[in-house]
mmCIF file of C-alpha atoms and ligand atoms in Angstrom:
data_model
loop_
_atom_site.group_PDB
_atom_site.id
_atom_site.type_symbol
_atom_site.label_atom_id
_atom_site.label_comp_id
_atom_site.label_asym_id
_atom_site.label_seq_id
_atom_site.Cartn_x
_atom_site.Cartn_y
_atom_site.Cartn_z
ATOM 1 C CA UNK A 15 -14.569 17.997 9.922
ATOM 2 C CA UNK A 16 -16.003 20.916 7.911
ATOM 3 C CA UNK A 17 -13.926 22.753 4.905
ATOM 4 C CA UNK A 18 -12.136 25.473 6.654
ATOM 5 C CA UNK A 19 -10.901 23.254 9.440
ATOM 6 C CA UNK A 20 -9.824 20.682 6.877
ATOM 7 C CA UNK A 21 -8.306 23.765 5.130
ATOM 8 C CA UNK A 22 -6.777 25.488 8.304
ATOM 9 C CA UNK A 23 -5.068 21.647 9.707
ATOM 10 C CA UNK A 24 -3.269 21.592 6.253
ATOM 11 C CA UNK A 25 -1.963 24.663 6.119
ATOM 12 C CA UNK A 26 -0.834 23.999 9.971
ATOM 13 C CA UNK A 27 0.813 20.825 8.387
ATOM 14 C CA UNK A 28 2.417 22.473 5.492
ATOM 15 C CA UNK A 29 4.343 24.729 7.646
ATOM 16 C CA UNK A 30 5.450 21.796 9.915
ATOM 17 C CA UNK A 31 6.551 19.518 7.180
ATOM 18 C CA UNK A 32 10.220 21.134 7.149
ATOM 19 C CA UNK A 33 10.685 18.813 9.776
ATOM 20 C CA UNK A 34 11.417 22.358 12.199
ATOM 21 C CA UNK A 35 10.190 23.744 15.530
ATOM 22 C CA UNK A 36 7.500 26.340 15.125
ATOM 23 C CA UNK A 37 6.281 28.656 17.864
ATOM 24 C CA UNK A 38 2.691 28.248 18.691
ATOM 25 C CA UNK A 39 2.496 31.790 19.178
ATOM 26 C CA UNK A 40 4.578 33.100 15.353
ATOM 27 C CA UNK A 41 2.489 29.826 13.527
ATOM 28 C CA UNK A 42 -0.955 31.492 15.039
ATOM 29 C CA UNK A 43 0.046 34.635 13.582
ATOM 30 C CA UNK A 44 1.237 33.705 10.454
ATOM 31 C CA UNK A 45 -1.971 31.429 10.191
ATOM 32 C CA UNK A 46 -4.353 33.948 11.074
ATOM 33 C CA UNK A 47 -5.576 31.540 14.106
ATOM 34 C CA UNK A 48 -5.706 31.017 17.947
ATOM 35 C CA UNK A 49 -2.812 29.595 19.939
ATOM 36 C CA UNK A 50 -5.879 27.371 21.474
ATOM 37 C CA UNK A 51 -6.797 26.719 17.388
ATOM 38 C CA UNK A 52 -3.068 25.344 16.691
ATOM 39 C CA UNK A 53 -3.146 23.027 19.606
ATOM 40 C CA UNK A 54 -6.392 21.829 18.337
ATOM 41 C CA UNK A 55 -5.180 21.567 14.834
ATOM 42 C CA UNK A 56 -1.955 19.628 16.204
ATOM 43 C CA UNK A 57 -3.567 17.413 17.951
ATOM 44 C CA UNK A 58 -5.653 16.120 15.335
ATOM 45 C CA UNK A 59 -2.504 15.762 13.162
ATOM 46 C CA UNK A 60 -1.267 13.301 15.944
ATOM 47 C CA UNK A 61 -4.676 11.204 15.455
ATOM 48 C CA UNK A 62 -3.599 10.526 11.676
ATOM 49 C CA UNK A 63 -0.631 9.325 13.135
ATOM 50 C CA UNK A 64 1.505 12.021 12.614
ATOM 51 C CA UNK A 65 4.543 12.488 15.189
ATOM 52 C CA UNK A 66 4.452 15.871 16.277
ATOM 53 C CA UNK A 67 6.713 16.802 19.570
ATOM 54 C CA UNK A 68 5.322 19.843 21.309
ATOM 55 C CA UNK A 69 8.805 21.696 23.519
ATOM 56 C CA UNK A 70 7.806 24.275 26.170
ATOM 57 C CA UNK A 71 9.579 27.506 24.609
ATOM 58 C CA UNK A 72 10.288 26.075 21.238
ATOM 59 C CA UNK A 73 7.240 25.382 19.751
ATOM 60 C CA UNK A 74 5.898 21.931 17.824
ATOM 61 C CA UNK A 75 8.283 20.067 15.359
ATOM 62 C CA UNK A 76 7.570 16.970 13.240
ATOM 63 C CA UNK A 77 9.882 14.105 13.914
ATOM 64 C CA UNK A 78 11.048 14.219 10.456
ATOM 65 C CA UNK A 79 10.196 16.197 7.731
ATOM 66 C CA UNK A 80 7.491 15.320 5.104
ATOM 67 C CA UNK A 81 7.211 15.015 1.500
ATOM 68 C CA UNK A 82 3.416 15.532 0.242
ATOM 69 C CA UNK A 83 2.435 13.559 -2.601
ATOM 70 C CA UNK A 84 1.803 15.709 -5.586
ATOM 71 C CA UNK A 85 0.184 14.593 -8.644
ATOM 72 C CA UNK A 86 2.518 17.185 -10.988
ATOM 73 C CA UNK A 87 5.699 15.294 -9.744
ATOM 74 C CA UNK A 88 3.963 11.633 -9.571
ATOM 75 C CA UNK A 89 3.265 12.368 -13.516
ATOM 76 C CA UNK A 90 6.619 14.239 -14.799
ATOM 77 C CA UNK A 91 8.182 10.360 -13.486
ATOM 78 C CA UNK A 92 5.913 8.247 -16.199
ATOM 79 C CA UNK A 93 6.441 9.266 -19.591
ATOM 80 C CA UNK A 94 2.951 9.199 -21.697
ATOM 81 C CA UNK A 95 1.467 10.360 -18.431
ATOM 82 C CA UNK A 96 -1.209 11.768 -20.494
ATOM 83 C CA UNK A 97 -2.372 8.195 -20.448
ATOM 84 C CA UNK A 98 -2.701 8.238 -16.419
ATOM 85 C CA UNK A 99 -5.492 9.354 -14.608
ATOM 86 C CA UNK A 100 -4.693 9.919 -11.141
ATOM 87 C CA UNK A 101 -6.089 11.870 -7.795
ATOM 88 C CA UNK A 102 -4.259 12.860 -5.086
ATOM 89 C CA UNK A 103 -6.174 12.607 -1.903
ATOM 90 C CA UNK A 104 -5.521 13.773 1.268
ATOM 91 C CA UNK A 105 -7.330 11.931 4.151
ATOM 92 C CA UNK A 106 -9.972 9.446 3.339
ATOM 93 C CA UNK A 107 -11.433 6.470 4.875
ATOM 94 C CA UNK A 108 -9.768 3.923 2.227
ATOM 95 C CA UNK A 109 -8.509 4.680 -1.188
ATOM 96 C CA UNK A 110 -10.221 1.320 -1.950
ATOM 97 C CA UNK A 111 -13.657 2.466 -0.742
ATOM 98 C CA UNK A 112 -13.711 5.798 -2.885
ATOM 99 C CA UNK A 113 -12.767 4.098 -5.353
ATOM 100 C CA UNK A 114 -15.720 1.787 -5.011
ATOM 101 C CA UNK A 115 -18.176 4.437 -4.615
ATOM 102 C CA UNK A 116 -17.306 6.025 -8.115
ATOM 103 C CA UNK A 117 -18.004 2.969 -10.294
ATOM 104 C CA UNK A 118 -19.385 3.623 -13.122
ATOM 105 C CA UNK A 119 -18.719 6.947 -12.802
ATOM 106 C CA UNK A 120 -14.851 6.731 -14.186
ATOM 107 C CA UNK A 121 -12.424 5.068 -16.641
ATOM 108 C CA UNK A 122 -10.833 1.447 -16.298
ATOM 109 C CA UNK A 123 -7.188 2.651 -14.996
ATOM 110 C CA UNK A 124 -8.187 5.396 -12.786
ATOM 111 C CA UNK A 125 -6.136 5.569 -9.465
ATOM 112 C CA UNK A 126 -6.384 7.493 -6.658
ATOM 113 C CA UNK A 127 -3.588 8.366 -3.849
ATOM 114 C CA UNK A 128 -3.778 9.209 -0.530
ATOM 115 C CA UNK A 129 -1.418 10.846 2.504
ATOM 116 C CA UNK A 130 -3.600 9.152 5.338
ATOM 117 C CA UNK A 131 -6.358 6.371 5.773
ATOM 118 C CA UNK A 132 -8.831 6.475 8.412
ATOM 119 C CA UNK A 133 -10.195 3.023 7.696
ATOM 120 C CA UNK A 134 -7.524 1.324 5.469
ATOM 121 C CA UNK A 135 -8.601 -1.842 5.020
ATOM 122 C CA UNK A 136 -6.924 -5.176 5.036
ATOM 123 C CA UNK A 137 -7.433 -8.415 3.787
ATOM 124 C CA UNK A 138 -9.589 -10.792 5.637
ATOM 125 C CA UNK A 139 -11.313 -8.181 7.502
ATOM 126 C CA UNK A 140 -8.247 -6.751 8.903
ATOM 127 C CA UNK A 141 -7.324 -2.835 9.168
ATOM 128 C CA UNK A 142 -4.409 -1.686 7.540
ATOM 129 C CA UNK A 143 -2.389 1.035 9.571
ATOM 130 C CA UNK A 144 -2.323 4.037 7.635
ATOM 131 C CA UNK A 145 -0.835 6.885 9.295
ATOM 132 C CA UNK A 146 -0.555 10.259 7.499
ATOM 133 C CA UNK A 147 2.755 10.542 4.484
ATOM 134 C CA UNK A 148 4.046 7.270 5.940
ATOM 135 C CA UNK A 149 3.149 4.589 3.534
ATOM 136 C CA UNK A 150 2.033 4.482 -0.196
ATOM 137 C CA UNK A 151 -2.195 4.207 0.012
ATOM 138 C CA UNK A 152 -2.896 3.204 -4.036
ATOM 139 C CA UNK A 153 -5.981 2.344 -5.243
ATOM 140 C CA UNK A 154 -6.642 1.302 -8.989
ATOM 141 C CA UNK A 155 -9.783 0.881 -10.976
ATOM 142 C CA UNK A 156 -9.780 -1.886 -13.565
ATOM 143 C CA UNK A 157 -12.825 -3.431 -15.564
ATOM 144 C CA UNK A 158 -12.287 -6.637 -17.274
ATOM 145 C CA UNK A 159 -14.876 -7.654 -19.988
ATOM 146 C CA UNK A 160 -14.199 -10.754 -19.481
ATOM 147 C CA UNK A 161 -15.392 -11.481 -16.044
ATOM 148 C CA UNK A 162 -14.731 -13.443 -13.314
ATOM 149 C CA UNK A 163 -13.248 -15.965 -15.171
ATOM 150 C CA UNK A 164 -10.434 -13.538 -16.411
ATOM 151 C CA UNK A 165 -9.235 -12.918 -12.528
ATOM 152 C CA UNK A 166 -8.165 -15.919 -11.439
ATOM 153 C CA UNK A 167 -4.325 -14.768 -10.685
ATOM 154 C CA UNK A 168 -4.533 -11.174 -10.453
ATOM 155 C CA UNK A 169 -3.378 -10.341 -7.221
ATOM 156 C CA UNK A 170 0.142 -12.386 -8.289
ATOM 157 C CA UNK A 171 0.321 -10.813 -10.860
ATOM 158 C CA UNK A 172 0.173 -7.386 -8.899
ATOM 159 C CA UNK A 173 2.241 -8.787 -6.478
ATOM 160 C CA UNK A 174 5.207 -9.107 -9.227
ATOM 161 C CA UNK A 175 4.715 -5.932 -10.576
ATOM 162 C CA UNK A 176 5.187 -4.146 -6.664
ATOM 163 C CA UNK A 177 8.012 -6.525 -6.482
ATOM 164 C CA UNK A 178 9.457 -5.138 -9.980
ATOM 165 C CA UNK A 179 8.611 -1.460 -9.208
ATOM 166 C CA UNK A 180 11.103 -1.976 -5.380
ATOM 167 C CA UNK A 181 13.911 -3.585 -7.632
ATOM 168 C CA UNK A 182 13.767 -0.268 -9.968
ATOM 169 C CA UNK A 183 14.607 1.594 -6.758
ATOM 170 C CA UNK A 184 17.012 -0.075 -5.570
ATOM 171 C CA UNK A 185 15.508 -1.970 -3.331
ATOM 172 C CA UNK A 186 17.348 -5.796 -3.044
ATOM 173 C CA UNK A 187 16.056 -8.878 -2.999
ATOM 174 C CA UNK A 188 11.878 -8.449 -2.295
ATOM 175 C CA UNK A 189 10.134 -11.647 -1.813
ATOM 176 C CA UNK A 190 5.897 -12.672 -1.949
ATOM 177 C CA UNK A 191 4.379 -14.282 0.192
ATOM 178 C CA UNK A 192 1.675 -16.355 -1.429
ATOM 179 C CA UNK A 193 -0.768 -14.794 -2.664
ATOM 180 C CA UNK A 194 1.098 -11.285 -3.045
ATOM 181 C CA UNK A 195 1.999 -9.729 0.692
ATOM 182 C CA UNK A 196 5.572 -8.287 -0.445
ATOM 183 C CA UNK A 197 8.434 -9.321 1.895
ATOM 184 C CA UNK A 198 11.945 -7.826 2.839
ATOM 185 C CA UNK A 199 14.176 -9.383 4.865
ATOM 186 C CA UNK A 200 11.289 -11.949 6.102
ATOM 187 C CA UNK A 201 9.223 -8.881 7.465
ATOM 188 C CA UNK A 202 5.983 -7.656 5.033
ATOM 189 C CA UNK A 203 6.981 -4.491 3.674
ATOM 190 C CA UNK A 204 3.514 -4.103 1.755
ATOM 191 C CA UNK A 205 0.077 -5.645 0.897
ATOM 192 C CA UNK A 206 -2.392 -6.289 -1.897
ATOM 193 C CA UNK A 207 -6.008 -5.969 -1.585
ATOM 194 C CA UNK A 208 -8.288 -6.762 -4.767
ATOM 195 C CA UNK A 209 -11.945 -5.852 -4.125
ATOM 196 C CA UNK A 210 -13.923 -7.172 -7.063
ATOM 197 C CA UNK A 211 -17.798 -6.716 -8.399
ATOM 198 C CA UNK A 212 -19.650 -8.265 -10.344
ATOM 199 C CA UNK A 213 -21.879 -10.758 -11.458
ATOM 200 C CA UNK A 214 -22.019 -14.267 -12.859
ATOM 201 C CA UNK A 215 -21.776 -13.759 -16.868
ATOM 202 C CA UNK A 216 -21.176 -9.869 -17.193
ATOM 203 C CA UNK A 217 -17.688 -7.734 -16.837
ATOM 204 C CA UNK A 218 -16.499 -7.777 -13.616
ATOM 205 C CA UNK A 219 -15.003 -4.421 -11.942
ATOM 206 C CA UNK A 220 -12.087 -5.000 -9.831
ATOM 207 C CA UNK A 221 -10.255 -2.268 -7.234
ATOM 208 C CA UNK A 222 -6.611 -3.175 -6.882
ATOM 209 C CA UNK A 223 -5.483 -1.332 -3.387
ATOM 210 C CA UNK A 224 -1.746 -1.704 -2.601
ATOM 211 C CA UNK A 225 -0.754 -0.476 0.853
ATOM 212 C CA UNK A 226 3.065 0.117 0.968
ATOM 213 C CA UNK A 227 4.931 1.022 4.584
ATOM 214 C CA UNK A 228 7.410 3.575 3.951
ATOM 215 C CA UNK A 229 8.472 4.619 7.035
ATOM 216 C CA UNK A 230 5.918 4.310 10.003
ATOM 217 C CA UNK A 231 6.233 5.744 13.183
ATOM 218 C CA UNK A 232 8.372 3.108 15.030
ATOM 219 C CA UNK A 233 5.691 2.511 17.745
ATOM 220 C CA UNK A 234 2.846 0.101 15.894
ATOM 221 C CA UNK A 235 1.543 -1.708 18.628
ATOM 222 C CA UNK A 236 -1.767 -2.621 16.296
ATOM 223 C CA UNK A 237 0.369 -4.525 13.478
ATOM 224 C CA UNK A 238 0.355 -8.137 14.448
ATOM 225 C CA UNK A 239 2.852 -9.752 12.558
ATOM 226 C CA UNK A 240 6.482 -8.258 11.742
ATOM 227 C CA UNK A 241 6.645 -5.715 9.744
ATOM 228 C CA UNK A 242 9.361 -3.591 8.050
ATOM 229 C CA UNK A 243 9.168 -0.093 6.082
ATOM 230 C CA UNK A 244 11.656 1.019 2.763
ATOM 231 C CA UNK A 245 13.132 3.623 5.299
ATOM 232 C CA UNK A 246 14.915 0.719 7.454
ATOM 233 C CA UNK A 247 16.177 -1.228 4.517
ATOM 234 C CA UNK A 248 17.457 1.704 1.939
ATOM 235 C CA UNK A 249 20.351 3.945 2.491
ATOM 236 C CA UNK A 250 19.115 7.040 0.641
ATOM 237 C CA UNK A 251 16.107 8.620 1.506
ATOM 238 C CA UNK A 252 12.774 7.591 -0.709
ATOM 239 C CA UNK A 253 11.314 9.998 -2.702
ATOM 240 C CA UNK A 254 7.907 9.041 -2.437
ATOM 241 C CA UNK A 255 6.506 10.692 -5.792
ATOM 242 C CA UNK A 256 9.155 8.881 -7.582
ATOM 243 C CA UNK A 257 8.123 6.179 -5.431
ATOM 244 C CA UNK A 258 4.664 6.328 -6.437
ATOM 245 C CA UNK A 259 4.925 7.388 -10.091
ATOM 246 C CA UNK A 260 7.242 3.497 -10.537
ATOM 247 C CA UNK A 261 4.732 1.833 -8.432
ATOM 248 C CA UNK A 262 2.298 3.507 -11.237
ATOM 249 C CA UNK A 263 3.821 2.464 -14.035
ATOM 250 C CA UNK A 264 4.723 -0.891 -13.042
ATOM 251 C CA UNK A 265 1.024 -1.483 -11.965
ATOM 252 C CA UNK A 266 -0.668 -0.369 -15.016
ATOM 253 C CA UNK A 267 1.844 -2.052 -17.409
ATOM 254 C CA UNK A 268 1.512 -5.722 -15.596
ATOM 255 C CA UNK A 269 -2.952 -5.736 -15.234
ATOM 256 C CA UNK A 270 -2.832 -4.612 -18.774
ATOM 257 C CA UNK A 271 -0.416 -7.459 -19.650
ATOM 258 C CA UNK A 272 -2.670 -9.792 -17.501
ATOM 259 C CA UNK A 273 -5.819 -8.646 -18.570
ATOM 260 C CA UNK A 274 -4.565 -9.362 -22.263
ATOM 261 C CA UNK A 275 -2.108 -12.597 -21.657
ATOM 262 C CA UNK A 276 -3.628 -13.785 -18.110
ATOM 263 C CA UNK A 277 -0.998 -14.852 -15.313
ATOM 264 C CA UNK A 278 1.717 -16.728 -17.820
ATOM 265 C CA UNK A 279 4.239 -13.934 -18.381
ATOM 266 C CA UNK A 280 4.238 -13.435 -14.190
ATOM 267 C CA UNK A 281 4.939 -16.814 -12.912
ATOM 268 C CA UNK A 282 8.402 -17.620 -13.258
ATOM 269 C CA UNK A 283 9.212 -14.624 -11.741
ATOM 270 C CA UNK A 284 6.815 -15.144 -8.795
ATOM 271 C CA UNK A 285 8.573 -18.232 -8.373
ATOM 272 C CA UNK A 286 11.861 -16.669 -8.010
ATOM 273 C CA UNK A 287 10.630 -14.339 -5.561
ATOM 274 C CA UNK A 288 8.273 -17.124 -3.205
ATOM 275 C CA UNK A 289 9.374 -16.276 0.193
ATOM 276 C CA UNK A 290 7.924 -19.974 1.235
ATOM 277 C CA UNK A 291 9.611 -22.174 -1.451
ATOM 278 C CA UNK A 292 10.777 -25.756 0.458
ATOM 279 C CA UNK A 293 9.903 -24.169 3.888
ATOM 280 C CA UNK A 294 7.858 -25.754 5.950
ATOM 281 C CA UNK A 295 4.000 -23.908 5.818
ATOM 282 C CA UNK A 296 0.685 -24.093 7.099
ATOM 283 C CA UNK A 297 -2.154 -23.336 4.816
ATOM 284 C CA UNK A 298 -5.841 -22.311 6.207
ATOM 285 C CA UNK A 299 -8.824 -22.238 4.459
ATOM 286 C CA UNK A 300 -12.065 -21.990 5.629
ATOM 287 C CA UNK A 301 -12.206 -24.633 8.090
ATOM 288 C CA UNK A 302 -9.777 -26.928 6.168
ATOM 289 C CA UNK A 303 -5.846 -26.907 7.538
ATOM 290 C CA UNK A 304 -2.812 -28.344 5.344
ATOM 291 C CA UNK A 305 0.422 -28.359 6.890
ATOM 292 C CA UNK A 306 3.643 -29.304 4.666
ATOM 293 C CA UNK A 307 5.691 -28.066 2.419
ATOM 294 C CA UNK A 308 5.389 -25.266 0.128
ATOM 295 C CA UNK A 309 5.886 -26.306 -3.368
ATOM 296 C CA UNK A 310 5.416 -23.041 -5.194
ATOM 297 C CA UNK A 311 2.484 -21.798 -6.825
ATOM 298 C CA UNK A 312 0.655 -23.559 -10.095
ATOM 299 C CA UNK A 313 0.003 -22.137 -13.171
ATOM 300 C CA UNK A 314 -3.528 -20.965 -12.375
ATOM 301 C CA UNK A 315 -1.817 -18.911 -9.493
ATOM 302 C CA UNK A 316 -2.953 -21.628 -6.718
ATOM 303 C CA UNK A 317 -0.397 -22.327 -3.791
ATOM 304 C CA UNK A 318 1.286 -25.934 -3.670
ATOM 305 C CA UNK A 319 1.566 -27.771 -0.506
ATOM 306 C CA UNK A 320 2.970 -31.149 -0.491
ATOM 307 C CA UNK A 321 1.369 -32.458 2.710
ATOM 308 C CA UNK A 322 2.425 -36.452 3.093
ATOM 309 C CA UNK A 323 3.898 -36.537 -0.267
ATOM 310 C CA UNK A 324 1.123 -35.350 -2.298
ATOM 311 C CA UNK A 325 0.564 -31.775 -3.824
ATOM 312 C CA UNK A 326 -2.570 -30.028 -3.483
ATOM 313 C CA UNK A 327 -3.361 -26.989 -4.904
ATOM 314 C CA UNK A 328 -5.216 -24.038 -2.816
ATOM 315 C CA UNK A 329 -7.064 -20.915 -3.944
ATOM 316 C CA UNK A 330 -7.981 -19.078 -0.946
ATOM 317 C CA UNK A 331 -6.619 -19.104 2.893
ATOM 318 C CA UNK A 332 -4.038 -17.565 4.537
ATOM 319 C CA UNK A 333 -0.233 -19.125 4.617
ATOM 320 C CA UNK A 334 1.651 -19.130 8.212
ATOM 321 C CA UNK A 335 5.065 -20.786 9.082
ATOM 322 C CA UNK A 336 4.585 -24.060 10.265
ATOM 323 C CA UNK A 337 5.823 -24.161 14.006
ATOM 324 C CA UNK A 338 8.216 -27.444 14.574
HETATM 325 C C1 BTN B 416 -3.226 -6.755 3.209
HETATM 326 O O1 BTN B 416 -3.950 -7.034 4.170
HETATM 327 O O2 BTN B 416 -2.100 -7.215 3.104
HETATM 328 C C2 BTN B 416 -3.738 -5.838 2.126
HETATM 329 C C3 BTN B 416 -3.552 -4.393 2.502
HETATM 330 C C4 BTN B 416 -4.045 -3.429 1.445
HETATM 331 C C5 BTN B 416 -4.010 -2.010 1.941
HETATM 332 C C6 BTN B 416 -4.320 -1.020 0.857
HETATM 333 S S1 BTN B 416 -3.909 0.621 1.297
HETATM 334 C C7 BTN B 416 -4.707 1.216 -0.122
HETATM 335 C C8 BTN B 416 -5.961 0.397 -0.297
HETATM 336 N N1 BTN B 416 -7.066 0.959 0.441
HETATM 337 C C9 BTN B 416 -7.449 0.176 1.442
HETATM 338 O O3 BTN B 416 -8.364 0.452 2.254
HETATM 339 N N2 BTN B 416 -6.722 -0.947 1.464
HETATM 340 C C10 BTN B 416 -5.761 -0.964 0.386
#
């Protein structure tokens, strides 16, 4: 989509976020554009996922109203924000991805935000459903000296500190899912994807993307496994710069403690939090299945399983619940 479009659909979009109907005909003037233009402009809003109604006579309305991210108030939340390097993005393929593009082009730390994904991505190949000012989209640079070998753990680690940042507001009792899907109420609330590059013996450059549901449209049909949002579990309604600004903080604070201390100061309280502690679990990986019990998590970050009475420890694969 060239400039002005882009330009024209978010100024369409600003005037919609109050969450009121707006006349085709009085947004066209005020707008400067076409009634045919605003239909256009609306419609591609409802590809990013937005949920616009459209009433004969009364215009188009959002289904609720919309806070945009904004760095300003993201920052005035963290004090030494100076410290913080941060973009706020509107719509972009993945936060992760131009993020990737732009290394060695920016400082270990720098994040970047966005209101809508067009290609979030997942882990193990998966999409992750991004819909326009429904979810968090955070993506953060980090390069560790050290290398690979300085990793091992990370995404726990991150895991906690998402965990840490929902407890600061307000939010009761999150869980993780080995190795750091956040849980609430046995649904996934949000997801961790670490992209890392690198090679063999040099630093290695990781990009830590958190996806965080915040309240989706109810209607997810591509989401294959349950899923909650902070709207269905909190009473008040989520501010989400404050949102993201704790998020922030918590997320800088915890790979700075892990790039210095490694996973030890994190695993006590992932193993308070392990949604699959006792339960019965399947692990895959690769081609190899375990199905037992999970046992917790090791203090390299690998997931126990006690299959037969012994404990193995696993570094990679996906966890399901073990059907009886
Ligand atoms: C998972 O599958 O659980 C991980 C999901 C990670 C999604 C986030 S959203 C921000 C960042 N950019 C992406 O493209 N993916 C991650």
């Amino acid at each position: 989509m060239n400039r002005n479009a882009n330009i024209a659909r978010n100024r369409v979009l600003s005037v919609l976020a109050d969450g009121e109907f707006h006349s085709g005909e009085i947004l066209g003037k005020e707008l400067g554009l076409s009634r045919a233009a605003i239909s256009k402009h609306v419609k591609l809003l409802g590809t990013l996922g937005l949920d616009i109604y459209s009433v004969t006579g009364k215009g188009y309305k959002l289904s609720q109203p919309l806070q945009f991210l904004q760095r300003h108030s993201i920052l005035q939340h963290i004090p030494d924000s100076h410290d913080i390097s941060l973009e706020v993005l509107n719509v972009i393929d993945s936060t992760n991805g131009y993020l990737k593009d732009k290394i060695g082009d920016m400082e270990s730390g720098h994040m970047c935000l966005a209101e809508a994904q067009t290609a979030g991505r997942g882990r193990h190949g998966r999409t992750w459903v991004s819909p326009y000012g429904a979810s968090l989209y955070l993506s953060c640079y980090w390069s560790f000296s050290a290398g690979y070998q300085a990793i091992g753990g990370l995404s726990l680690a991150v895991g906690v500190a998402l965990a840490d940042a929902l407890e600061i507001m307000g939010v009761n009792t999150p869980q993780l899912k080995w190795p750091n899907d956040l849980y609430l109420q046995d649904k996934k609330v949000a997801g961790v994807l670490v992209e890392v590059e690198g090679q063999m013996g040099a630093g290695c450059d990781c990009i830590i993307g958190v996806g965080l549901n915040i309240d989706l449209p109810e209607n997810q049909s591509t989401i294959d496994q349950p899923w909650t949002d902070l709207a269905k579990v909190m009473e008040t309604t989520i501010d989400r710069n404050r949102l993201a600004a704790e998020v922030i903080k918590q997320l800088v604070a915890s790979v700075a403690l892990f790039e210095s201390d490694g996973l030890a100061p994190f695993i006590s309280k992932w193993r308070q939090l392990d949604l699959y502690k006792d339960k019965r679990i399947k692990m895959t990986s690769g081609n190899t299945v375990a199905e037992g019990i999970g046992r917790g998590v090791n203090d390299n970050g690998g997931l126990l399983v006690e299959v037969d009475g012994i404990e193995k420890a696993f570094y990679g694969g996906e966890i399901s619940v073990r059907k009886a």
